[in-house]
Each structure stands twice: as C-alpha cells, then as structure tokens.
Coordinates of C-alpha atoms in Angstrom, one line a residue:
M1 CA 76.1 67.1 90.8
Y2 CA 77.4 65.9 87.6
T3 CA 75.8 62.2 86.3
K4 CA 77.3 61.0 83.1
P5 CA 75.8 60.2 80.1
H6 CA 75.7 56.5 80.1
H7 CA 74.5 56.9 83.4
L8 CA 71.3 59.0 82.7
L9 CA 70.7 55.9 79.6
S10 CA 70.9 53.0 82.0
I11 CA 68.2 55.4 84.5
L12 CA 66.5 56.1 81.3
I13 CA 66.5 52.4 80.2
L14 CA 65.2 51.1 84.1
L15 CA 62.2 53.9 84.0
L16 CA 61.2 52.2 80.7
A17 CA 61.4 48.9 82.1
L18 CA 59.4 49.7 85.3
T19 CA 56.5 51.3 83.1
G20 CA 56.2 48.3 81.2
C21 CA 56.0 46.4 83.9
E22 CA 53.0 48.0 85.3
P23 CA 49.6 46.0 85.2
N24 CA 46.7 47.2 83.0
T25 CA 44.9 50.4 83.9
A26 CA 41.6 48.4 83.4
K27 CA 42.5 45.0 84.2
R28 CA 43.9 46.7 87.5
S29 CA 40.4 48.6 87.5
F30 CA 38.1 45.2 87.1
N31 CA 40.8 43.5 89.8
T32 CA 40.2 46.3 92.1
Y33 CA 36.4 46.8 91.8
N34 CA 35.5 42.7 92.3
D35 CA 38.3 42.9 95.0
R36 CA 36.7 45.7 96.7
L37 CA 32.7 44.7 96.6
A38 CA 34.3 41.1 97.9
N39 CA 35.9 42.2 100.9
V40 CA 32.7 44.2 101.8
L41 CA 30.5 41.2 101.6
D42 CA 32.9 39.1 102.8
T43 CA 33.1 36.7 100.4
P44 CA 35.8 35.1 98.0
P45 CA 36.0 37.5 94.7
A46 CA 34.6 36.6 91.4
T47 CA 36.6 34.6 89.1
I48 CA 37.3 34.6 85.2
N49 CA 38.1 32.4 82.6
V50 CA 39.7 33.9 79.5
D51 CA 38.8 31.3 77.4
E52 CA 39.8 31.1 73.6
I53 CA 38.0 33.3 71.3
E54 CA 36.9 33.0 68.2
A55 CA 40.2 33.9 65.9
F56 CA 40.8 35.4 62.8
P57 CA 41.5 33.0 60.3
E58 CA 45.0 32.3 58.0
P59 CA 46.7 34.5 55.3
R60 CA 46.0 30.8 53.3
E61 CA 42.6 30.4 53.9
L62 CA 41.5 33.6 53.3
L63 CA 43.1 34.3 49.5
L64 CA 41.1 33.9 47.1
P65 CA 43.2 33.3 43.5
I66 CA 43.2 36.0 40.9
E67 CA 44.1 35.1 37.2
D68 CA 47.1 37.2 36.0
I69 CA 45.3 38.7 33.1
R70 CA 48.1 41.5 31.4
I71 CA 47.8 43.7 28.5
D72 CA 50.4 42.7 25.4
L73 CA 53.0 45.7 25.9
L74 CA 52.5 46.0 22.2
D75 CA 49.4 46.5 22.4
A76 CA 50.0 48.9 25.8
Y77 CA 52.4 50.7 23.3
E78 CA 48.9 52.3 21.3
L79 CA 47.7 53.4 24.7
R80 CA 50.5 56.0 24.7
K81 CA 48.0 58.2 23.0
C82 CA 45.6 58.3 26.4
G83 CA 49.1 57.7 28.9
L84 CA 48.3 54.7 29.4
F85 CA 51.7 52.7 28.3
N86 CA 53.8 53.5 31.3
L87 CA 51.5 52.6 33.8
I88 CA 51.4 49.3 32.3
A89 CA 55.1 49.0 31.6
E90 CA 55.8 49.8 35.3
R91 CA 53.5 47.1 36.2
N92 CA 55.4 44.6 34.0
S93 CA 58.8 45.8 35.4
I94 CA 60.5 43.4 37.7
L95 CA 59.7 45.4 40.4
G96 CA 56.2 45.7 39.5
K97 CA 55.8 42.3 39.7
V98 CA 56.5 42.0 43.4
Q99 CA 54.3 44.8 44.7
D100 CA 52.7 44.0 47.8
K101 CA 48.7 43.8 47.5
T102 CA 47.9 47.1 48.7
R103 CA 49.9 48.6 45.8
Q104 CA 48.6 46.4 43.2
L105 CA 44.6 47.3 44.3
R106 CA 45.9 50.8 43.8
Y107 CA 47.0 49.7 40.3
E108 CA 43.9 48.0 39.5
L109 CA 42.0 51.3 40.2
I110 CA 44.1 53.9 37.9
L111 CA 44.0 51.0 35.3
L112 CA 40.4 50.8 35.5
N113 CA 40.1 54.4 35.1
G114 CA 43.2 55.0 32.3
L115 CA 41.1 52.6 30.4
N116 CA 37.8 54.5 31.0
H117 CA 39.4 57.3 29.5
C118 CA 41.2 55.4 26.9
Q119 CA 38.2 54.6 25.6
E120 CA 36.8 58.2 25.6
V121 CA 39.9 59.6 23.6
L122 CA 40.7 57.3 21.4
P123 CA 39.4 57.4 17.8
E124 CA 35.9 55.3 17.1
D125 CA 38.4 53.4 14.5
S126 CA 41.0 52.2 16.8
E127 CA 41.9 48.9 16.8
V128 CA 42.8 48.7 20.2
L129 CA 39.3 49.5 21.3
P130 CA 37.6 45.7 21.2
M131 CA 40.8 44.6 23.2
L132 CA 40.3 47.4 25.5
E133 CA 36.7 46.4 26.0
G134 CA 37.7 43.0 26.4
F135 CA 40.6 43.7 28.8
K136 CA 38.2 46.3 30.8
Q137 CA 35.6 44.2 31.5
Q138 CA 38.2 41.1 32.7
K139 CA 39.9 43.3 35.0
Q140 CA 36.6 44.5 36.4
A141 CA 35.4 41.8 37.2
Q142 CA 38.5 41.0 39.8
L143 CA 38.5 44.3 41.8
A144 CA 36.8 43.0 44.5
Q145 CA 38.9 39.9 45.1
H146 CA 41.9 42.2 44.7
L147 CA 40.2 44.4 47.8
W148 CA 39.6 41.3 49.7
N149 CA 43.0 39.7 49.7
M150 CA 44.6 43.0 50.4
F151 CA 42.0 43.5 53.8
T152 CA 42.8 39.9 55.1
T153 CA 45.9 39.3 54.3
E154 CA 48.1 41.8 53.8
K155 CA 50.0 42.5 57.3
E156 CA 48.7 45.9 58.0
W157 CA 45.4 45.8 57.1
R158 CA 45.2 41.8 58.6
Q159 CA 46.5 42.8 62.2
Q160 CA 43.3 45.1 62.6
L161 CA 41.8 42.3 62.7
T162 CA 43.6 39.3 64.3
I163 CA 42.7 39.6 68.1
H164 CA 44.8 41.3 70.1
H165 CA 45.0 39.4 73.7
Q166 CA 45.2 43.0 75.8
P167 CA 42.3 44.9 76.4
F168 CA 43.0 48.9 76.1
E169 CA 44.0 50.4 78.7
L170 CA 41.3 53.2 80.8
G171 CA 40.8 55.9 78.2
L172 CA 43.2 55.4 75.9
F173 CA 42.0 53.9 72.6
Y174 CA 44.5 53.7 70.3
G175 CA 44.1 53.7 66.5
F176 CA 40.5 54.4 66.5
D177 CA 40.2 57.6 64.4
E178 CA 43.1 55.6 61.8
S179 CA 41.1 52.2 61.3
L180 CA 38.1 53.7 61.7
N181 CA 38.9 56.2 58.4
A182 CA 40.6 53.4 56.8
F183 CA 37.9 51.8 57.0
N184 CA 35.5 53.8 56.0
Y185 CA 37.6 54.4 53.1
L186 CA 37.7 51.0 52.3
A187 CA 33.5 50.6 52.6
F188 CA 33.6 54.0 50.2
I189 CA 36.2 51.5 47.3
Q190 CA 34.0 48.7 47.7
Q191 CA 30.9 50.3 46.6
H192 CA 32.8 51.8 43.3
I193 CA 33.7 48.3 42.8
Q194 CA 30.3 46.8 43.2
T195 CA 28.4 49.9 41.2
G196 CA 31.8 49.8 38.1
S197 CA 32.4 53.5 39.2
S198 CA 35.7 54.7 38.1
V199 CA 38.3 55.2 41.3
G200 CA 40.5 58.4 40.3
E201 CA 44.2 58.4 40.9
K202 CA 44.0 60.6 44.0
Q203 CA 41.8 58.3 45.9
A204 CA 43.4 55.3 44.9
D205 CA 46.7 57.5 46.1
R206 CA 45.2 57.3 49.5
L207 CA 45.3 53.2 49.6
I208 CA 49.6 53.7 50.8
K209 CA 48.9 56.7 53.1
H210 CA 46.0 54.5 55.2
Q211 CA 48.2 51.2 55.1
E212 CA 51.3 53.2 56.9
Q213 CA 49.0 54.7 59.1
L214 CA 47.8 51.5 60.6
H215 CA 50.8 50.4 61.0
A216 CA 51.3 50.3 64.5
H217 CA 48.0 49.4 65.9
H218 CA 45.9 46.0 66.1
Y219 CA 42.8 48.2 66.9
F220 CA 39.7 46.2 66.1
G221 CA 41.1 43.2 67.2
Q222 CA 41.8 44.8 70.6
L223 CA 38.4 46.1 70.8
I224 CA 36.9 42.7 70.3
F225 CA 39.4 41.6 73.3
S226 CA 38.0 44.6 75.6
I227 CA 34.8 44.1 75.3
H228 CA 34.8 40.2 75.5
L229 CA 37.3 40.6 78.4
S230 CA 34.7 43.3 80.2
T231 CA 31.7 41.2 79.8
L232 CA 33.4 38.6 81.3
W233 CA 34.4 40.6 84.4
L234 CA 30.8 42.3 84.5
D235 CA 28.7 38.9 84.3
S236 CA 31.2 37.1 87.2
I237 CA 31.0 40.2 89.3
T238 CA 27.3 40.7 88.9
N239 CA 26.6 37.0 89.9
M240 CA 28.8 37.2 93.0
L241 CA 26.9 40.2 93.3
E242 CA 23.6 38.4 93.0
D243 CA 24.8 35.4 95.3
N244 CA 25.5 38.0 98.0
E245 CA 22.3 39.9 97.6
S246 CA 20.2 38.2 99.9
A247 CA 23.0 38.5 103.0
L248 CA 23.3 42.4 102.7
I249 CA 21.0 43.6 105.4
C250 CA 20.3 47.1 104.4
G251 CA 16.8 49.7 104.2
P252 CA 14.3 51.6 106.7
N253 CA 15.6 51.2 110.4
R254 CA 18.5 49.0 109.4
N255 CA 22.5 49.3 109.7
Q256 CA 23.1 50.6 106.5
Q257 CA 27.0 50.6 107.0
Q258 CA 27.8 47.7 105.0
A259 CA 25.4 49.2 102.0
E260 CA 27.2 52.4 102.2
Y261 CA 30.2 50.8 101.9
L262 CA 29.1 48.8 99.0
S263 CA 28.1 52.5 97.5
N264 CA 31.4 53.9 97.9
V265 CA 32.9 51.2 95.9
F266 CA 30.5 51.3 93.5
Y267 CA 30.8 54.8 92.8
K268 CA 35.0 54.9 93.5
F269 CA 35.3 52.2 90.8
F270 CA 32.8 51.7 88.5
V271 CA 30.8 55.0 88.2
N272 CA 34.3 56.9 87.2
E273 CA 36.7 54.4 86.0
L274 CA 34.6 51.7 84.4
Q275 CA 31.6 52.9 83.2
P276 CA 33.2 55.6 80.9
Y277 CA 35.8 52.9 80.0
L278 CA 32.2 50.2 79.0
A279 CA 30.7 53.4 77.3
E280 CA 33.6 54.3 75.1
L281 CA 34.3 50.9 74.2
D282 CA 30.3 50.3 72.9
S283 CA 30.4 53.8 70.9
Q284 CA 33.5 53.2 68.8
Y285 CA 32.1 49.2 68.2
Q286 CA 28.8 51.2 66.8
Q287 CA 30.8 53.2 64.8
I288 CA 33.7 51.0 63.3
S289 CA 31.2 47.9 63.0
P290 CA 29.2 48.9 60.1
A291 CA 32.0 49.4 57.6
L292 CA 33.8 46.3 58.9
S293 CA 30.4 44.3 58.2
E294 CA 30.3 45.2 54.7
L295 CA 33.9 44.6 53.7
L296 CA 33.7 41.2 55.6
D297 CA 30.2 40.3 54.5
P298 CA 30.5 36.1 53.5
E299 CA 27.5 35.9 51.0
L300 CA 29.2 39.3 49.7
N301 CA 32.8 38.3 49.3
Q302 CA 32.0 34.3 48.4
N303 CA 33.9 33.6 51.2
P304 CA 32.5 31.2 54.2
V305 CA 36.0 31.2 56.2
I306 CA 35.3 33.9 57.7
G307 CA 31.7 33.2 59.2
P308 CA 32.1 32.3 62.5
Y309 CA 34.1 34.9 62.8
Y310 CA 31.8 37.5 61.2
D311 CA 29.2 35.6 63.2
R312 CA 31.2 36.3 66.2
Y313 CA 32.0 40.0 65.9
L314 CA 29.9 41.5 63.3
S315 CA 26.6 40.4 63.2
G316 CA 25.5 41.7 66.9
E317 CA 26.8 38.6 69.4
L318 CA 29.3 40.2 70.7
H319 CA 27.9 43.4 71.2
R320 CA 24.8 41.9 72.5
N321 CA 26.4 39.8 75.7
F322 CA 28.2 43.0 76.5
R323 CA 25.2 45.0 76.1
Q324 CA 22.9 42.8 78.4
A325 CA 26.5 41.9 80.7
T326 CA 26.1 45.8 81.4
L327 CA 22.8 46.2 81.7
K328 CA 22.5 43.6 84.2
H329 CA 25.2 45.0 86.2
V330 CA 23.9 48.4 86.4
S331 CA 19.9 46.7 87.2
F332 CA 21.6 44.9 90.6
W333 CA 23.0 48.3 92.0
K334 CA 19.4 50.1 90.6
R335 CA 17.4 47.7 92.6
T336 CA 20.0 47.7 95.6
F337 CA 19.7 51.3 95.7
K338 CA 16.2 51.5 96.0
R339 CA 16.2 49.0 98.4
C340 CA 18.4 50.7 100.9
N341 CA 16.8 53.7 100.2
I342 CA 20.2 55.0 98.9
K343 CA 20.1 58.0 96.7
V344 CA 21.2 57.3 93.4
G345 CA 24.0 60.2 91.9
I346 CA 24.1 61.6 95.4
H347 CA 27.5 60.9 96.8

C-alpha cells in the first residue's frame, strides 16, 4: 500500500511527540524500585521533596569590570615588523569591538604571545619597546578576569554550570567528554595565566572549538541535579526500609517469602539499573570536579558571589551527601541479607 509523503511526515511527528512524552528512565527506575519495595512491605511508598537547590549566580553578579586598554594605531604600525599590526587593527575594527568573550580571550592570549615575540625580535634601540613592556604588563594582569568573565557569563560556558532540572537518563550522560576536555583545557589556560607563560595561537584557537562543542549541552548542571535527586531518593527509600525493618520476619526456620521478594526487587531494579547509574555519576563527578574547583575558586578569582555555589557543589558537600546516602542504602541490604541468611550475589 502506498503512503503519501505528507502522511509519513505526520506519522513521524506523532512518533517524536510520543517519544518526548516518555518518562525519564532514571526517574522511572527510582519510582518503580520504590513502589515495588513498598508493595512487598505493605507500606506507603517513600516520597521526596525536590527542594530549591543552590543556583548559579546571574551574569551581572559575576561579571568583573575590565578597563579597555588599547595600543595607539600609530605605535601599532611600528609593530608590523613583528607581525602584530594586523591583529591589533582587526581588534580595533567595528567587528573586533563586538566580538564575544570567547573570541576576546582568544585575542588577548594571541596578543600576549605576539608581544613577547616582538620584544624578542625588535632592535634594542626601538622606540616602541618601553611602551610595549608597559602595555604587556597591563594586558597580562587582565587575563584572569577575561577568563573568568568568559567562563561564568558567556552563554555556552555558563549553561554548563547552570542547574538543569532534569536528571541524566540511565546510561546516557550527554556532554561528559566535551565538558571534561573543555574544562581541563581552561585549567591549562588558567595555569599559563598564573605563571605568566605564553599561549600559542593554535592553543588559543581551541577556545572556539570547545565553545562550539558545548553548545548543545548543560553537563555539569545536569550532573549536579542527577546527584542531588539520587541522594534524595536513596535517603527516602532507605528511611522507608529502616522504618519497616523490625517488621521483616526472616531467618532460620522462618518464612522467607517476604525477604525473597525484597531481594528480587533489589537485584532487578537497584543492582541491574540504579547501581551502575550511581557509580557512573560518582565517577564522572570525580573526574570533572578538579578542573572546575580550580576555575571557580572564589579566593583565586576574588569573587565571593560564587561562594555558596562553590561550597555546595565543589568543596565536597554534594558529593559527600551522595556517597553517604549510597553507603547507608547498601548497608541496609548487607545487614538484611545477613540476618535473613540470603547469600549476596546468588540470584
């Protein structure tokens, strides 16, 4: 039977709409695990309250003022002998004045690298050398602020840090590789800024590539929310289990049916679905947090506004609560299996 093209299009749109309505797999797995346990225990399911969590500050609160220091075009013309004139002229053009913060940081890095080169190749009696040294020192002092402003206020970068109120799907952690590479790269740039080392043009060009790769993701903000939501669920479900622990009759010469049912639910939903998910959240956080801790350090950047966000998500509080919730949950099952004489791993 022939199907007209517009009918195929309608079917495709309907399928996409239905797919979009499917519940998040992580939420569904926690809900099902909770409901099945509650059903076996004959108790109301645990509930969670997804309270407001610490937000990433607004751009206006984070933006650091930077004085616009430019070299006179007449002086810049003298730098044509060392290849800097065209770069400076381009920056002073109409398009150069409206470039985004990523391209602005790229320009500043390439400019500093070029100024170092000019100092090396221009004659010692060149009249522009004294001016060049003062200009370079001023520009070098501003690099850390340029990096901070780009990372915390530019759309593609700050959307990685803004809380994304939807957890990762089971087994799908979009943006991890792109974010890890980008944050490690920025930490590398930050290190060079702190030591006053030059960053070559090819290295500076990578800023644009990383910016483009991050465009579709909200990685760290989604990782934070996934860890936060998992912690809430684990704490709530563990409390439900502990509240009903004394009512669980099992052990030698006892009816093991209820304990066996609980064990089945544990293996089917926690061990097979949730445990790998939780382990991956833990692993990814440990890989990505070191670079972010350096980049957002309030003391290093002299910006106290970031303090509450930093303390909650990067100084250990979020991860510590997550680890404790996971360990407490697993501890319940270990002592229950021991008490009920159920061998762990045999299922």
